[in-house]
Coordinates of C-alpha atoms in Angstrom, one line a residue:
Chain A
M1 CA 84.6 13.4 -17.7
S2 CA 82.1 11.1 -19.0
E3 CA 81.1 7.6 -17.4
E4 CA 82.6 6.0 -20.7
N5 CA 86.3 7.6 -20.0
I6 CA 86.6 6.1 -16.3
S7 CA 85.6 2.8 -17.3
T8 CA 88.2 2.6 -20.1
G9 CA 90.6 4.1 -17.9
R10 CA 90.1 1.2 -15.3
D11 CA 90.5 -1.2 -18.1
S12 CA 92.7 -4.2 -16.5
L13 CA 93.9 -7.2 -17.9
W14 CA 90.9 -8.8 -16.3
S15 CA 88.0 -7.2 -17.7
K16 CA 89.6 -7.5 -21.1
S17 CA 89.8 -11.4 -21.0
R18 CA 86.3 -11.2 -19.1
R19 CA 84.8 -9.5 -22.3
K20 CA 86.9 -11.7 -24.7
L21 CA 85.4 -14.7 -23.1
M22 CA 82.0 -13.2 -23.2
R23 CA 82.4 -12.6 -27.2
D24 CA 83.3 -16.3 -27.7
R25 CA 80.2 -17.7 -28.6
A26 CA 81.1 -21.5 -28.2
G27 CA 82.8 -20.5 -24.6
V28 CA 79.5 -18.7 -23.3
A29 CA 77.3 -21.9 -24.8
A30 CA 79.7 -24.2 -23.0
M31 CA 79.6 -22.1 -19.6
I32 CA 75.9 -22.2 -19.6
V33 CA 76.2 -26.0 -20.2
V34 CA 78.7 -26.1 -17.2
G35 CA 76.1 -24.2 -15.5
V36 CA 73.1 -26.3 -15.8
Y37 CA 75.2 -29.3 -14.6
G38 CA 76.3 -27.2 -11.6
L39 CA 72.9 -26.3 -10.6
I40 CA 71.5 -29.8 -11.2
A41 CA 74.7 -30.9 -8.6
I42 CA 73.7 -28.8 -5.9
L43 CA 69.8 -29.7 -6.3
V44 CA 71.1 -33.2 -5.9
Y45 CA 73.2 -32.4 -3.1
L46 CA 70.2 -30.6 -1.1
G47 CA 68.3 -33.7 -1.7
L48 CA 65.6 -32.3 -3.8
I49 CA 66.0 -34.4 -7.2
G50 CA 67.1 -37.7 -7.8
E51 CA 66.6 -38.9 -4.4
N52 CA 64.8 -42.4 -5.6
W53 CA 68.4 -43.9 -7.1
S54 CA 68.7 -46.5 -4.9
T55 CA 64.7 -47.8 -5.1
L56 CA 64.5 -51.2 -6.2
G57 CA 62.1 -51.7 -8.5
E58 CA 59.9 -54.6 -9.3
E59 CA 61.3 -55.5 -12.6
G60 CA 64.6 -54.9 -14.1
F61 CA 65.4 -53.5 -17.7
G62 CA 62.0 -51.5 -17.9
G63 CA 62.0 -49.6 -21.3
M64 CA 61.9 -45.8 -21.3
S65 CA 58.2 -44.6 -19.9
S66 CA 57.4 -41.4 -18.5
E67 CA 58.2 -42.4 -14.9
H68 CA 61.5 -44.1 -16.0
W69 CA 62.9 -41.6 -18.5
F70 CA 65.7 -43.6 -19.4
G71 CA 64.4 -47.0 -18.3
T72 CA 65.7 -49.2 -15.4
N73 CA 68.5 -51.0 -14.5
I74 CA 68.9 -55.0 -13.9
N75 CA 67.4 -54.1 -10.0
G76 CA 64.9 -52.1 -11.3
Q77 CA 66.2 -48.6 -10.4
D78 CA 65.7 -45.4 -12.2
I79 CA 68.6 -44.8 -14.7
F80 CA 67.8 -41.3 -15.0
S81 CA 68.2 -40.7 -11.1
R82 CA 71.5 -42.7 -11.2
A83 CA 72.6 -40.5 -14.1
I84 CA 71.7 -37.4 -12.2
Q85 CA 73.3 -38.8 -8.7
G86 CA 76.1 -39.3 -11.4
I87 CA 76.3 -35.2 -11.7
K88 CA 76.9 -34.9 -8.1
T89 CA 79.9 -37.4 -7.5
A90 CA 81.3 -35.9 -10.6
F91 CA 81.3 -32.7 -9.3
E92 CA 82.8 -33.4 -6.0
V93 CA 85.6 -35.4 -7.3
G94 CA 86.0 -33.0 -10.0
L95 CA 86.0 -30.1 -7.5
V96 CA 88.3 -31.9 -4.6
V97 CA 90.9 -33.0 -7.1
A98 CA 91.1 -30.0 -9.4
V99 CA 91.2 -27.5 -6.2
T100 CA 93.5 -29.4 -4.4
A101 CA 95.6 -30.4 -7.1
T102 CA 95.9 -27.0 -8.7
A103 CA 96.6 -25.2 -5.3
I104 CA 99.4 -27.6 -4.6
G105 CA 101.0 -27.3 -8.1
G106 CA 100.5 -23.6 -8.1
I107 CA 102.3 -23.0 -4.9
L108 CA 105.0 -25.5 -5.4
G109 CA 105.6 -24.1 -8.5
A110 CA 105.8 -20.8 -7.6
I111 CA 108.4 -21.7 -4.8
A112 CA 110.2 -23.8 -7.5
G113 CA 110.4 -20.9 -10.4
Y114 CA 111.5 -18.2 -7.6
F115 CA 114.2 -20.3 -6.3
H116 CA 115.3 -21.3 -9.4
R117 CA 118.7 -23.0 -9.5
T118 CA 118.7 -23.7 -6.0
I119 CA 118.1 -26.9 -4.3
I120 CA 114.4 -26.2 -3.4
D121 CA 113.7 -25.9 -7.0
E122 CA 115.6 -29.4 -7.4
V123 CA 114.1 -31.2 -5.0
I124 CA 110.5 -29.9 -6.6
M125 CA 111.5 -31.1 -9.9
W126 CA 112.7 -34.1 -8.7
L127 CA 109.4 -34.8 -6.8
Y128 CA 107.1 -34.1 -9.7
G129 CA 109.8 -36.1 -12.1
C130 CA 109.0 -39.2 -9.9
I131 CA 105.5 -38.9 -10.0
D132 CA 105.0 -38.6 -13.6
A133 CA 107.6 -41.6 -14.0
I134 CA 104.8 -44.0 -12.4
P135 CA 101.9 -45.2 -14.6
F136 CA 98.6 -43.2 -13.3
Y137 CA 96.2 -46.1 -12.8
L138 CA 99.2 -48.7 -11.1
F139 CA 99.9 -45.5 -9.0
V140 CA 96.1 -45.4 -7.7
A141 CA 96.2 -48.9 -7.5
A142 CA 99.4 -48.9 -5.1
V143 CA 97.6 -46.1 -3.1
A144 CA 94.8 -48.4 -2.6
F145 CA 97.1 -51.1 -1.3
S146 CA 98.5 -48.6 0.9
L147 CA 95.2 -47.1 2.3
K148 CA 93.9 -50.8 2.6
G149 CA 92.4 -51.1 6.0
T150 CA 92.6 -47.6 7.1
E151 CA 90.4 -44.8 7.9
L152 CA 91.1 -43.0 4.5
Q153 CA 90.5 -46.2 2.3
P154 CA 87.0 -44.6 0.2
W155 CA 89.7 -41.4 -0.4
G156 CA 92.1 -43.3 -1.8
M157 CA 91.1 -42.1 -5.4
H158 CA 90.8 -38.6 -4.5
I159 CA 94.2 -38.7 -2.6
A160 CA 96.1 -40.6 -5.7
M161 CA 94.4 -38.3 -8.3
I162 CA 95.7 -35.1 -6.4
A163 CA 99.1 -36.7 -5.9
T164 CA 99.4 -36.9 -9.6
F165 CA 97.6 -34.3 -11.1
W166 CA 99.6 -31.3 -9.6
S167 CA 102.5 -32.0 -11.3
S168 CA 101.4 -30.4 -14.8
T169 CA 100.4 -27.6 -13.1
C170 CA 103.6 -26.9 -11.3
R171 CA 105.4 -27.6 -14.2
I172 CA 103.7 -24.7 -16.2
V173 CA 103.8 -22.7 -13.4
R174 CA 107.4 -23.1 -12.4
G175 CA 108.1 -22.0 -16.1
E176 CA 106.0 -18.7 -15.9
V177 CA 107.5 -17.7 -12.4
I178 CA 110.9 -18.1 -13.9
K179 CA 110.0 -15.4 -16.5
I180 CA 108.2 -13.3 -13.4
R181 CA 111.3 -13.5 -11.4
G182 CA 113.6 -11.6 -13.5
L183 CA 110.9 -8.6 -14.0
E184 CA 111.2 -4.9 -12.6
Y185 CA 108.8 -4.9 -9.8
I186 CA 110.1 -8.0 -8.3
Q187 CA 113.3 -6.5 -8.5
A188 CA 111.8 -3.4 -6.8
A189 CA 110.1 -5.6 -4.0
K190 CA 113.9 -7.4 -3.3
A191 CA 115.6 -3.8 -2.9
V192 CA 113.2 -2.4 -0.5
G193 CA 113.3 -5.3 1.5
V194 CA 110.3 -7.5 1.3
G195 CA 111.1 -10.9 2.1
P196 CA 111.4 -14.1 -0.4
L197 CA 108.3 -15.8 0.8
T198 CA 106.1 -12.7 0.8
I199 CA 107.0 -12.1 -2.6
V200 CA 106.0 -15.3 -3.6
R201 CA 102.5 -15.0 -2.1
R202 CA 102.2 -11.4 -2.9
H203 CA 103.5 -10.3 -6.1
V204 CA 104.5 -13.6 -8.0
M205 CA 101.6 -15.9 -7.2
P206 CA 98.7 -13.7 -8.4
N207 CA 100.4 -13.5 -11.8
T208 CA 99.7 -16.8 -12.2
T209 CA 96.1 -16.8 -11.5
H210 CA 95.4 -17.1 -15.4
I211 CA 97.4 -20.7 -15.5
L212 CA 95.7 -21.8 -12.3
L213 CA 92.1 -21.3 -13.5
V214 CA 93.1 -23.0 -17.1
Q215 CA 94.7 -26.2 -14.8
S216 CA 91.8 -26.5 -12.7
T217 CA 89.6 -27.0 -15.7
I218 CA 91.7 -29.7 -17.0
A219 CA 92.6 -31.1 -13.9
F220 CA 88.4 -31.3 -13.2
V221 CA 87.7 -33.3 -16.4
G222 CA 90.8 -35.3 -16.1
A223 CA 89.5 -36.6 -12.5
I224 CA 85.8 -37.0 -14.0
K225 CA 87.2 -39.1 -16.7
S226 CA 89.7 -41.1 -14.6
E227 CA 87.2 -41.9 -12.2
V228 CA 85.1 -43.8 -15.1
I229 CA 87.8 -45.9 -15.8
L230 CA 89.0 -46.1 -11.7
T231 CA 85.4 -47.8 -11.2
F232 CA 85.7 -49.9 -13.7
L233 CA 88.9 -51.2 -12.5
G234 CA 87.3 -51.3 -8.9
L235 CA 89.5 -48.5 -7.4
G236 CA 87.1 -45.8 -7.6
V237 CA 83.8 -44.8 -6.1
V238 CA 82.8 -47.1 -3.3
D239 CA 79.6 -46.1 -1.9
G240 CA 76.8 -44.1 -3.8
V241 CA 76.4 -44.1 -7.6
S242 CA 78.6 -42.5 -10.3
W243 CA 79.0 -42.5 -14.0
G244 CA 81.8 -45.4 -13.7
T245 CA 79.7 -47.5 -11.6
M246 CA 77.0 -47.0 -14.2
L247 CA 79.2 -47.8 -17.3
S248 CA 80.7 -50.7 -15.6
E249 CA 77.6 -52.1 -14.9
S250 CA 76.7 -51.4 -18.6
T251 CA 79.7 -53.9 -19.7
S252 CA 77.3 -56.6 -19.2
D253 CA 74.2 -55.2 -20.0
V254 CA 74.9 -54.3 -23.4
L255 CA 75.6 -58.0 -24.3
R256 CA 72.0 -58.7 -23.7
G257 CA 70.8 -55.8 -25.5
H258 CA 70.0 -53.4 -22.8
F259 CA 71.4 -50.1 -23.7
G260 CA 69.7 -47.9 -20.8
N261 CA 72.7 -47.6 -18.6
F262 CA 75.3 -47.1 -21.2
L263 CA 73.8 -44.4 -23.1
G264 CA 72.3 -42.7 -19.8
A265 CA 75.9 -42.3 -18.4
S266 CA 77.7 -41.7 -21.8
G267 CA 75.3 -39.2 -22.8
F268 CA 75.7 -37.0 -19.7
L269 CA 79.3 -37.4 -19.8
F270 CA 80.1 -37.1 -22.8
V271 CA 78.6 -33.7 -22.8
L272 CA 79.9 -32.3 -19.4
V273 CA 83.3 -33.2 -20.9
I274 CA 83.2 -31.6 -24.2
A275 CA 81.5 -28.3 -22.6
F276 CA 84.4 -28.2 -19.9
N277 CA 86.9 -28.6 -22.7
M278 CA 85.4 -26.1 -24.7
F279 CA 85.3 -24.0 -21.8
A280 CA 88.8 -24.7 -21.5
D281 CA 90.1 -23.7 -24.3
A282 CA 87.6 -20.6 -24.5
L283 CA 89.6 -19.2 -21.1
Q284 CA 92.8 -19.9 -22.2
D285 CA 92.3 -17.9 -25.3
A286 CA 90.8 -15.3 -23.3
L287 CA 93.4 -15.4 -20.5
D288 CA 96.1 -14.8 -23.3
P289 CA 96.8 -11.3 -23.6
K290 CA 99.2 -12.1 -26.4
K291 CA 96.6 -13.7 -28.4
V292 CA 94.4 -11.2 -30.5
S293 CA 91.4 -13.0 -31.1
S294 CA 89.4 -11.9 -34.7
Chain B
M1 CA 132.5 -42.4 -27.7
E2 CA 131.2 -38.3 -27.0
T3 CA 127.8 -40.0 -27.4
L4 CA 128.8 -42.9 -24.7
Q5 CA 129.6 -40.5 -22.4
F6 CA 126.5 -38.1 -22.9
A7 CA 124.5 -41.2 -22.2
L8 CA 126.8 -42.4 -19.0
R9 CA 126.4 -38.4 -17.6
K10 CA 122.5 -39.0 -18.6
L11 CA 122.6 -42.3 -16.8
L12 CA 124.0 -40.6 -13.7
Y13 CA 121.9 -37.6 -13.5
S14 CA 119.1 -40.2 -13.4
V15 CA 120.1 -42.1 -10.3
P16 CA 118.3 -39.5 -7.9
L17 CA 114.8 -40.1 -10.2
L18 CA 115.3 -44.0 -9.9
F19 CA 115.9 -43.5 -6.2
G20 CA 112.5 -41.8 -5.9
V21 CA 110.5 -43.9 -7.8
T22 CA 111.6 -47.0 -6.1
F23 CA 111.2 -45.2 -2.8
I24 CA 107.4 -44.1 -3.7
S25 CA 107.0 -48.1 -5.0
F26 CA 108.8 -49.3 -2.0
F27 CA 107.0 -46.8 0.6
L28 CA 103.5 -47.5 -0.7
M29 CA 103.6 -51.2 -1.6
V30 CA 105.7 -52.8 0.6
Y31 CA 106.4 -50.9 3.5
H32 CA 103.1 -49.3 4.2
G33 CA 101.5 -51.9 2.1
P34 CA 99.0 -54.5 2.8
D35 CA 100.4 -57.4 5.6
L36 CA 100.4 -60.3 3.7
T37 CA 101.0 -62.9 7.0
Y38 CA 97.4 -64.2 6.9
T39 CA 96.7 -64.2 3.5
I40 CA 99.6 -66.8 3.3
L41 CA 99.0 -68.4 6.3
G42 CA 95.1 -68.6 6.7
K43 CA 93.1 -68.3 10.0
N44 CA 94.4 -69.1 13.3
P45 CA 98.0 -69.4 12.7
T46 CA 100.9 -70.4 15.4
P47 CA 103.0 -67.6 16.5
E48 CA 105.9 -69.7 15.3
Q49 CA 104.3 -70.2 12.2
I50 CA 103.8 -66.0 12.1
A51 CA 107.4 -65.5 12.9
E52 CA 108.8 -67.6 10.3
V53 CA 106.3 -65.8 7.6
H54 CA 107.4 -62.4 9.3
R55 CA 111.2 -63.5 8.8
E56 CA 110.8 -64.7 5.1
L57 CA 109.0 -61.7 4.3
G58 CA 111.6 -59.1 5.6
Y59 CA 108.7 -57.8 8.1
D60 CA 111.4 -58.1 11.2
Q61 CA 114.1 -56.0 9.4
P62 CA 114.3 -52.3 9.8
F63 CA 113.3 -49.7 7.2
L64 CA 116.6 -49.1 5.3
K65 CA 116.8 -52.8 5.2
R66 CA 113.9 -53.6 3.7
Y67 CA 114.5 -50.8 1.3
F68 CA 117.6 -52.4 0.0
L69 CA 116.2 -56.0 -0.1
F70 CA 113.4 -54.4 -2.1
L71 CA 116.0 -52.7 -4.5
K72 CA 117.7 -56.4 -4.7
E73 CA 114.4 -57.5 -5.9
I74 CA 114.4 -55.2 -8.5
I75 CA 117.6 -55.5 -9.6
T76 CA 117.6 -59.3 -9.8
F77 CA 114.0 -58.9 -11.1
D78 CA 112.9 -61.6 -8.7
F79 CA 109.8 -60.0 -6.9
G80 CA 108.7 -63.5 -5.8
S81 CA 105.9 -65.4 -6.4
S82 CA 102.1 -64.5 -6.9
I83 CA 99.8 -65.0 -4.1
S84 CA 96.8 -66.4 -5.6
S85 CA 98.5 -69.0 -8.2
G86 CA 101.7 -69.3 -6.6
E87 CA 103.6 -68.9 -10.0
K88 CA 107.0 -66.6 -10.4
V89 CA 106.2 -63.3 -11.2
S90 CA 109.1 -63.0 -13.5
S91 CA 107.5 -66.3 -15.7
I92 CA 104.3 -64.4 -15.7
L93 CA 105.4 -61.5 -17.0
K94 CA 107.6 -63.4 -19.6
K95 CA 104.1 -65.0 -20.9
S96 CA 101.8 -61.7 -21.1
V97 CA 104.5 -58.8 -22.0
P98 CA 104.7 -60.3 -25.6
V99 CA 100.9 -60.6 -25.6
S100 CA 100.6 -57.0 -24.3
F101 CA 103.1 -55.9 -26.4
M102 CA 101.3 -57.4 -30.1
V103 CA 98.0 -56.1 -29.0
A104 CA 99.4 -52.4 -28.4
L105 CA 101.8 -52.2 -31.4
P106 CA 99.3 -51.7 -34.0
A107 CA 97.1 -48.9 -32.0
F108 CA 100.4 -47.1 -31.1
I109 CA 101.7 -47.3 -34.8
L110 CA 98.6 -45.9 -35.9
S111 CA 97.7 -43.5 -33.8
N112 CA 100.9 -41.9 -34.1
A113 CA 101.4 -42.1 -37.7
L114 CA 97.8 -40.9 -38.5
G115 CA 98.4 -38.1 -36.0
I116 CA 101.3 -36.9 -37.6
I117 CA 99.5 -36.8 -40.7
L118 CA 96.3 -35.2 -39.9
A119 CA 98.4 -32.7 -37.9
L120 CA 100.7 -31.9 -41.1
Y121 CA 97.5 -31.5 -43.0
A122 CA 95.7 -29.4 -40.1
A123 CA 98.7 -27.2 -39.9
N124 CA 98.9 -26.6 -43.4
H125 CA 95.1 -25.8 -43.8
R126 CA 95.4 -23.8 -40.4
G127 CA 92.5 -21.4 -39.9
K128 CA 90.6 -23.2 -42.7
K129 CA 87.8 -25.3 -42.9
N130 CA 89.5 -28.7 -43.2
D131 CA 91.7 -27.6 -40.4
K132 CA 88.7 -26.6 -38.3
I133 CA 86.7 -29.8 -38.6
I134 CA 89.8 -31.8 -37.8
M135 CA 90.2 -29.8 -34.8
V136 CA 86.6 -30.1 -33.6
M137 CA 86.8 -33.8 -34.0
A138 CA 89.8 -34.1 -32.4
A139 CA 87.9 -32.2 -29.3
G140 CA 85.4 -34.6 -29.6
G141 CA 87.9 -37.8 -29.1
M142 CA 89.2 -36.1 -26.4
S143 CA 86.2 -35.8 -24.6
V144 CA 84.8 -39.3 -24.7
S145 CA 85.9 -41.6 -21.9
F146 CA 88.0 -44.7 -22.9
L147 CA 85.5 -47.1 -21.4
M148 CA 82.6 -45.6 -23.6
V149 CA 84.4 -46.3 -26.9
V150 CA 85.2 -49.7 -25.6
I151 CA 81.6 -50.7 -24.9
A152 CA 80.4 -48.5 -28.1
F153 CA 82.7 -50.3 -30.6
Q154 CA 82.3 -53.8 -29.0
I155 CA 78.7 -53.6 -29.6
M156 CA 79.4 -51.7 -32.8
F157 CA 81.5 -54.6 -34.5
C158 CA 81.1 -57.6 -32.0
T159 CA 77.2 -58.1 -31.4
S160 CA 74.5 -58.5 -33.6
Y161 CA 73.0 -55.0 -32.3
G162 CA 75.7 -53.2 -34.1
L163 CA 76.6 -52.7 -37.6
V164 CA 78.4 -56.1 -38.5
D165 CA 79.0 -59.0 -36.3
W166 CA 82.6 -60.0 -37.3
F167 CA 85.2 -60.0 -34.8
P168 CA 84.6 -62.2 -31.2
V169 CA 83.4 -60.3 -28.1
Q170 CA 86.1 -61.6 -26.3
G171 CA 89.3 -64.0 -25.9
W172 CA 92.6 -64.3 -27.0
I173 CA 94.4 -66.6 -30.1
S174 CA 94.2 -70.6 -28.4
P175 CA 96.9 -72.8 -29.7
P176 CA 95.9 -74.4 -32.9
P177 CA 94.2 -77.5 -33.3
D178 CA 96.5 -80.6 -33.7
Y179 CA 96.4 -81.6 -37.4
P180 CA 99.2 -84.0 -38.1
D181 CA 99.5 -82.8 -42.0
A182 CA 99.4 -79.1 -41.1
T183 CA 101.7 -77.0 -43.4
T184 CA 103.8 -74.2 -41.4
G185 CA 102.0 -71.9 -43.9
E186 CA 98.8 -73.0 -42.9
I187 CA 99.7 -72.6 -38.9
L188 CA 101.1 -69.2 -39.7
Y189 CA 97.7 -68.2 -41.5
Y190 CA 96.0 -69.6 -38.6
Y191 CA 97.4 -67.1 -36.2
W192 CA 97.5 -64.3 -38.4
Y193 CA 93.7 -64.9 -38.9
Y194 CA 93.2 -65.1 -35.4
Y195 CA 95.5 -62.4 -34.4
W196 CA 93.6 -59.6 -36.3
S197 CA 90.4 -61.1 -35.2
H198 CA 91.1 -60.1 -31.7
V199 CA 93.5 -57.2 -32.0
T200 CA 91.0 -55.2 -34.7
V201 CA 88.4 -53.8 -32.2
P202 CA 91.0 -53.2 -29.3
T203 CA 92.8 -51.4 -31.9
L204 CA 90.0 -49.4 -33.2
A205 CA 89.2 -48.2 -29.8
S206 CA 92.8 -47.1 -28.8
V207 CA 93.3 -45.5 -31.9
F208 CA 90.0 -43.6 -31.5
V209 CA 90.8 -42.3 -28.2
A210 CA 94.4 -41.6 -28.7
L211 CA 94.2 -39.7 -32.2
G212 CA 92.5 -36.4 -30.7
Y213 CA 95.1 -36.2 -28.2
N214 CA 98.0 -36.8 -30.7
T215 CA 96.5 -34.9 -33.4
R216 CA 96.1 -32.1 -30.9
F217 CA 99.6 -32.1 -29.4
F218 CA 101.1 -32.5 -32.9
R219 CA 99.7 -29.7 -34.8
A220 CA 100.7 -27.4 -31.7
V221 CA 104.1 -28.2 -32.2
I222 CA 103.8 -27.7 -35.8
V223 CA 102.4 -24.8 -35.8
E224 CA 104.9 -23.3 -33.4
E225 CA 107.6 -24.4 -36.1
L226 CA 105.6 -22.9 -38.8
N227 CA 105.6 -19.5 -37.3
K228 CA 109.5 -19.2 -37.1
D229 CA 111.3 -17.2 -39.3
Y230 CA 113.6 -19.5 -41.4
V231 CA 109.8 -20.8 -42.8
R232 CA 109.4 -17.1 -43.9
T233 CA 112.7 -16.9 -45.1
A234 CA 112.6 -20.7 -47.1
R235 CA 108.8 -19.0 -48.8
A236 CA 110.6 -15.7 -49.7
Y237 CA 113.4 -18.1 -51.7
G238 CA 110.4 -19.7 -53.4
V239 CA 111.1 -23.2 -51.9
S240 CA 107.5 -25.2 -52.4
N241 CA 105.3 -25.3 -49.7
R242 CA 105.5 -29.3 -49.7
K243 CA 108.9 -29.4 -49.2
I244 CA 109.0 -26.8 -46.4
M245 CA 106.5 -28.9 -44.6
I246 CA 108.3 -32.1 -45.0
K247 CA 111.7 -31.1 -45.1
H248 CA 112.1 -28.3 -42.8
V249 CA 109.1 -28.0 -40.4
L250 CA 108.6 -31.6 -39.8
K251 CA 112.0 -32.2 -39.2
N252 CA 112.4 -29.6 -36.7
A253 CA 108.9 -30.4 -34.8
L254 CA 110.4 -34.0 -34.7
I255 CA 112.0 -33.4 -31.4
P256 CA 109.0 -32.8 -29.4
I257 CA 107.1 -35.7 -31.2
S258 CA 109.7 -38.1 -30.6
T259 CA 110.1 -37.5 -27.3
R260 CA 106.1 -37.8 -26.9
I261 CA 106.3 -41.0 -28.3
I262 CA 109.3 -42.3 -26.9
I263 CA 108.1 -41.6 -23.4
T264 CA 104.9 -43.4 -24.0
I265 CA 106.6 -46.9 -24.7
P266 CA 107.3 -48.0 -21.5
F267 CA 103.5 -47.4 -20.6
V268 CA 102.4 -49.3 -23.8
I269 CA 104.4 -52.3 -23.3
I270 CA 104.5 -52.6 -19.7
A271 CA 101.7 -51.3 -18.2
G272 CA 99.5 -52.6 -20.9
N273 CA 96.2 -51.7 -21.5
L274 CA 94.2 -52.6 -18.2
V275 CA 91.1 -51.2 -20.0
V276 CA 91.4 -52.9 -23.1
E277 CA 92.9 -56.4 -22.1
K278 CA 90.4 -56.4 -19.1
F279 CA 87.5 -55.6 -21.5
F280 CA 88.2 -57.9 -24.4
G281 CA 89.9 -60.9 -21.9
I282 CA 93.2 -60.6 -23.8
P283 CA 95.9 -62.1 -21.4
G284 CA 98.3 -59.4 -21.2
V285 CA 100.2 -57.5 -18.6
G286 CA 96.7 -55.3 -18.4
L287 CA 94.7 -58.5 -17.5
V288 CA 97.1 -60.0 -15.1
T289 CA 97.7 -56.1 -13.3
Y290 CA 93.9 -55.9 -13.3
D291 CA 93.4 -59.5 -11.6
A292 CA 96.4 -58.5 -9.1
I293 CA 94.9 -55.4 -8.1
T294 CA 91.5 -57.0 -7.6
N295 CA 92.8 -60.1 -5.5
G296 CA 95.0 -58.0 -3.9
D297 CA 98.3 -60.0 -5.7
L298 CA 100.9 -57.7 -4.1
P299 CA 104.1 -59.4 -5.6
I300 CA 102.6 -58.7 -9.6
V301 CA 101.5 -55.1 -8.8
K302 CA 105.0 -54.4 -7.1
A303 CA 106.6 -56.1 -10.4
V304 CA 104.5 -54.3 -12.5
V305 CA 104.5 -50.8 -11.0
T306 CA 108.3 -50.9 -10.4
S307 CA 109.3 -52.1 -13.8
T308 CA 107.2 -49.5 -15.8
A309 CA 108.8 -46.7 -13.6
V310 CA 112.6 -47.7 -14.1
L311 CA 111.9 -48.2 -17.9
Y312 CA 110.0 -44.8 -17.8
V313 CA 113.2 -43.0 -16.6
I314 CA 115.2 -45.0 -19.2
A315 CA 113.0 -43.9 -21.9
L316 CA 113.7 -40.4 -20.6
I317 CA 117.5 -40.6 -21.0
L318 CA 116.8 -42.2 -24.4
T319 CA 115.0 -39.2 -25.6
D320 CA 118.2 -36.9 -24.9
I321 CA 120.3 -39.4 -26.9
V322 CA 117.6 -39.1 -29.7
Y323 CA 117.9 -35.6 -29.3
K324 CA 121.5 -35.4 -29.7
M325 CA 121.2 -37.5 -32.7
I326 CA 118.2 -35.9 -34.4
D327 CA 119.4 -32.4 -33.8
P328 CA 123.3 -31.7 -33.5
R329 CA 122.9 -28.3 -32.0
T330 CA 121.9 -30.2 -28.4
S331 CA 125.1 -29.7 -26.7
Y332 CA 126.7 -32.4 -25.0
N333 CA 127.5 -30.5 -21.9
Q334 CA 123.8 -29.5 -21.1

């Protein structure tokens, strides 16, 4: 038996998906862009680059120079360093929200789907129905009001995003699990006496991983974009610098003809979001076994 | 009659949902919300004053009693007075809701209509070049932040740095100057002119952002419909492509499309558009809410959040009834 035969014999859905993803040129390009951003975020996190973002310069609104690549803002702070710091903030917000929200949505969705047509399902559906009824930005405002004066205040934005973003994941996972629970291997597990929660954890949830992957990329993008709006509304990032703070600053800059803040923040934001969106699309295509790509 | 029964049953089913949203609003903003005593009384109040305000705001009541008081506020639509201006919340909303509605309406119609047209076109040419161009543009539109678009459009259309300097940077229609011999036509023209001068740029920005999402969603719905058997059958019978697209596919796709459109209505009208209204200085609900959020003006935020959520639940009921009217196959017993 040759090597080749063995490898095709162990061809799992995962390796098929991986190969499909690697063949998708736009998807790979997007992945590389996201990777570069991630690398920069790590370097900033470790304090290796972009450290001088809060250093005040002597003159405001400096033009582009070899020292200040994107010029300086009203306080003479280097816009490029601030934009780089923004990458770190974006990844911080995006990762925290995406991981937590998808995990909550995945777990609750699997439970709701598995206990379909019972009171547990009804309660979880009711819960996300309620969350969906409240407009997102106002919900964040409500959470911010509620947390005012407590030690959780700087995390208000994260908490509100997690509390709302899980619902879409939960809905999709629930639908998928309702399909899975009727399959033979679940019946077999039930027949040999495996407990319901063990079935959900060991046999149902692993089969929703592909949904969770795609949903977490969507939540990541949603979190980054919401952060910008929320910071503009005064509900977002409190300390540190983010693209939201830069764009909010730029609203008065642009009327005076200084575009450094605006172009810096929106350029970085746009490239990251479009790369993530493309990556999410490619991932979705690659993980869908029914879809035969050309 | 049957429709009425259906509507009533839907209303009954939505009671838990209404309970949920009011309870969440209550818990976050009233029960666990900020203590307004010192905001009202200022520094150094006497213990009697504090007790007085506590009694007025219901702080001394037990949890459930306070929830019922909150429900009473919602039903009578009496959320008290704004803390910063002292004006009744209901009268503030009465002034600002029409403004928000007028600002949001053109963008709402345009983004949905254009979305459906583009989606039909893309779905009809799916896999071909034009479809790909539309979808790439939709992906681009989905990848920009709303704030970016608003700033960019303001630079482009409202300042001398951009393409044209046609529109005012900020503001809203002011009452017409008081000429004694102005005819009704002239006054109407005045309103018409200033309406568009203030609404055009926000509309363009909102359409730009919403169009990508709408086109993508509508296209997915239409493509799914196109893959169904009846389309193949109709083609086999030699029905023209145009007739299939408009009369069969679009008609069937209308169910998910109208759901999406109806559900967004309360968000568009009541919640207003915080970013647009703040940015362009339009005195709608969005700006009122923005100011309320930044000033910590709880009664206004409370009123806006709760009324939007309640209207959303009502919109959900409406979609079910509209479903029933669009698609007679939907069972009354579901």
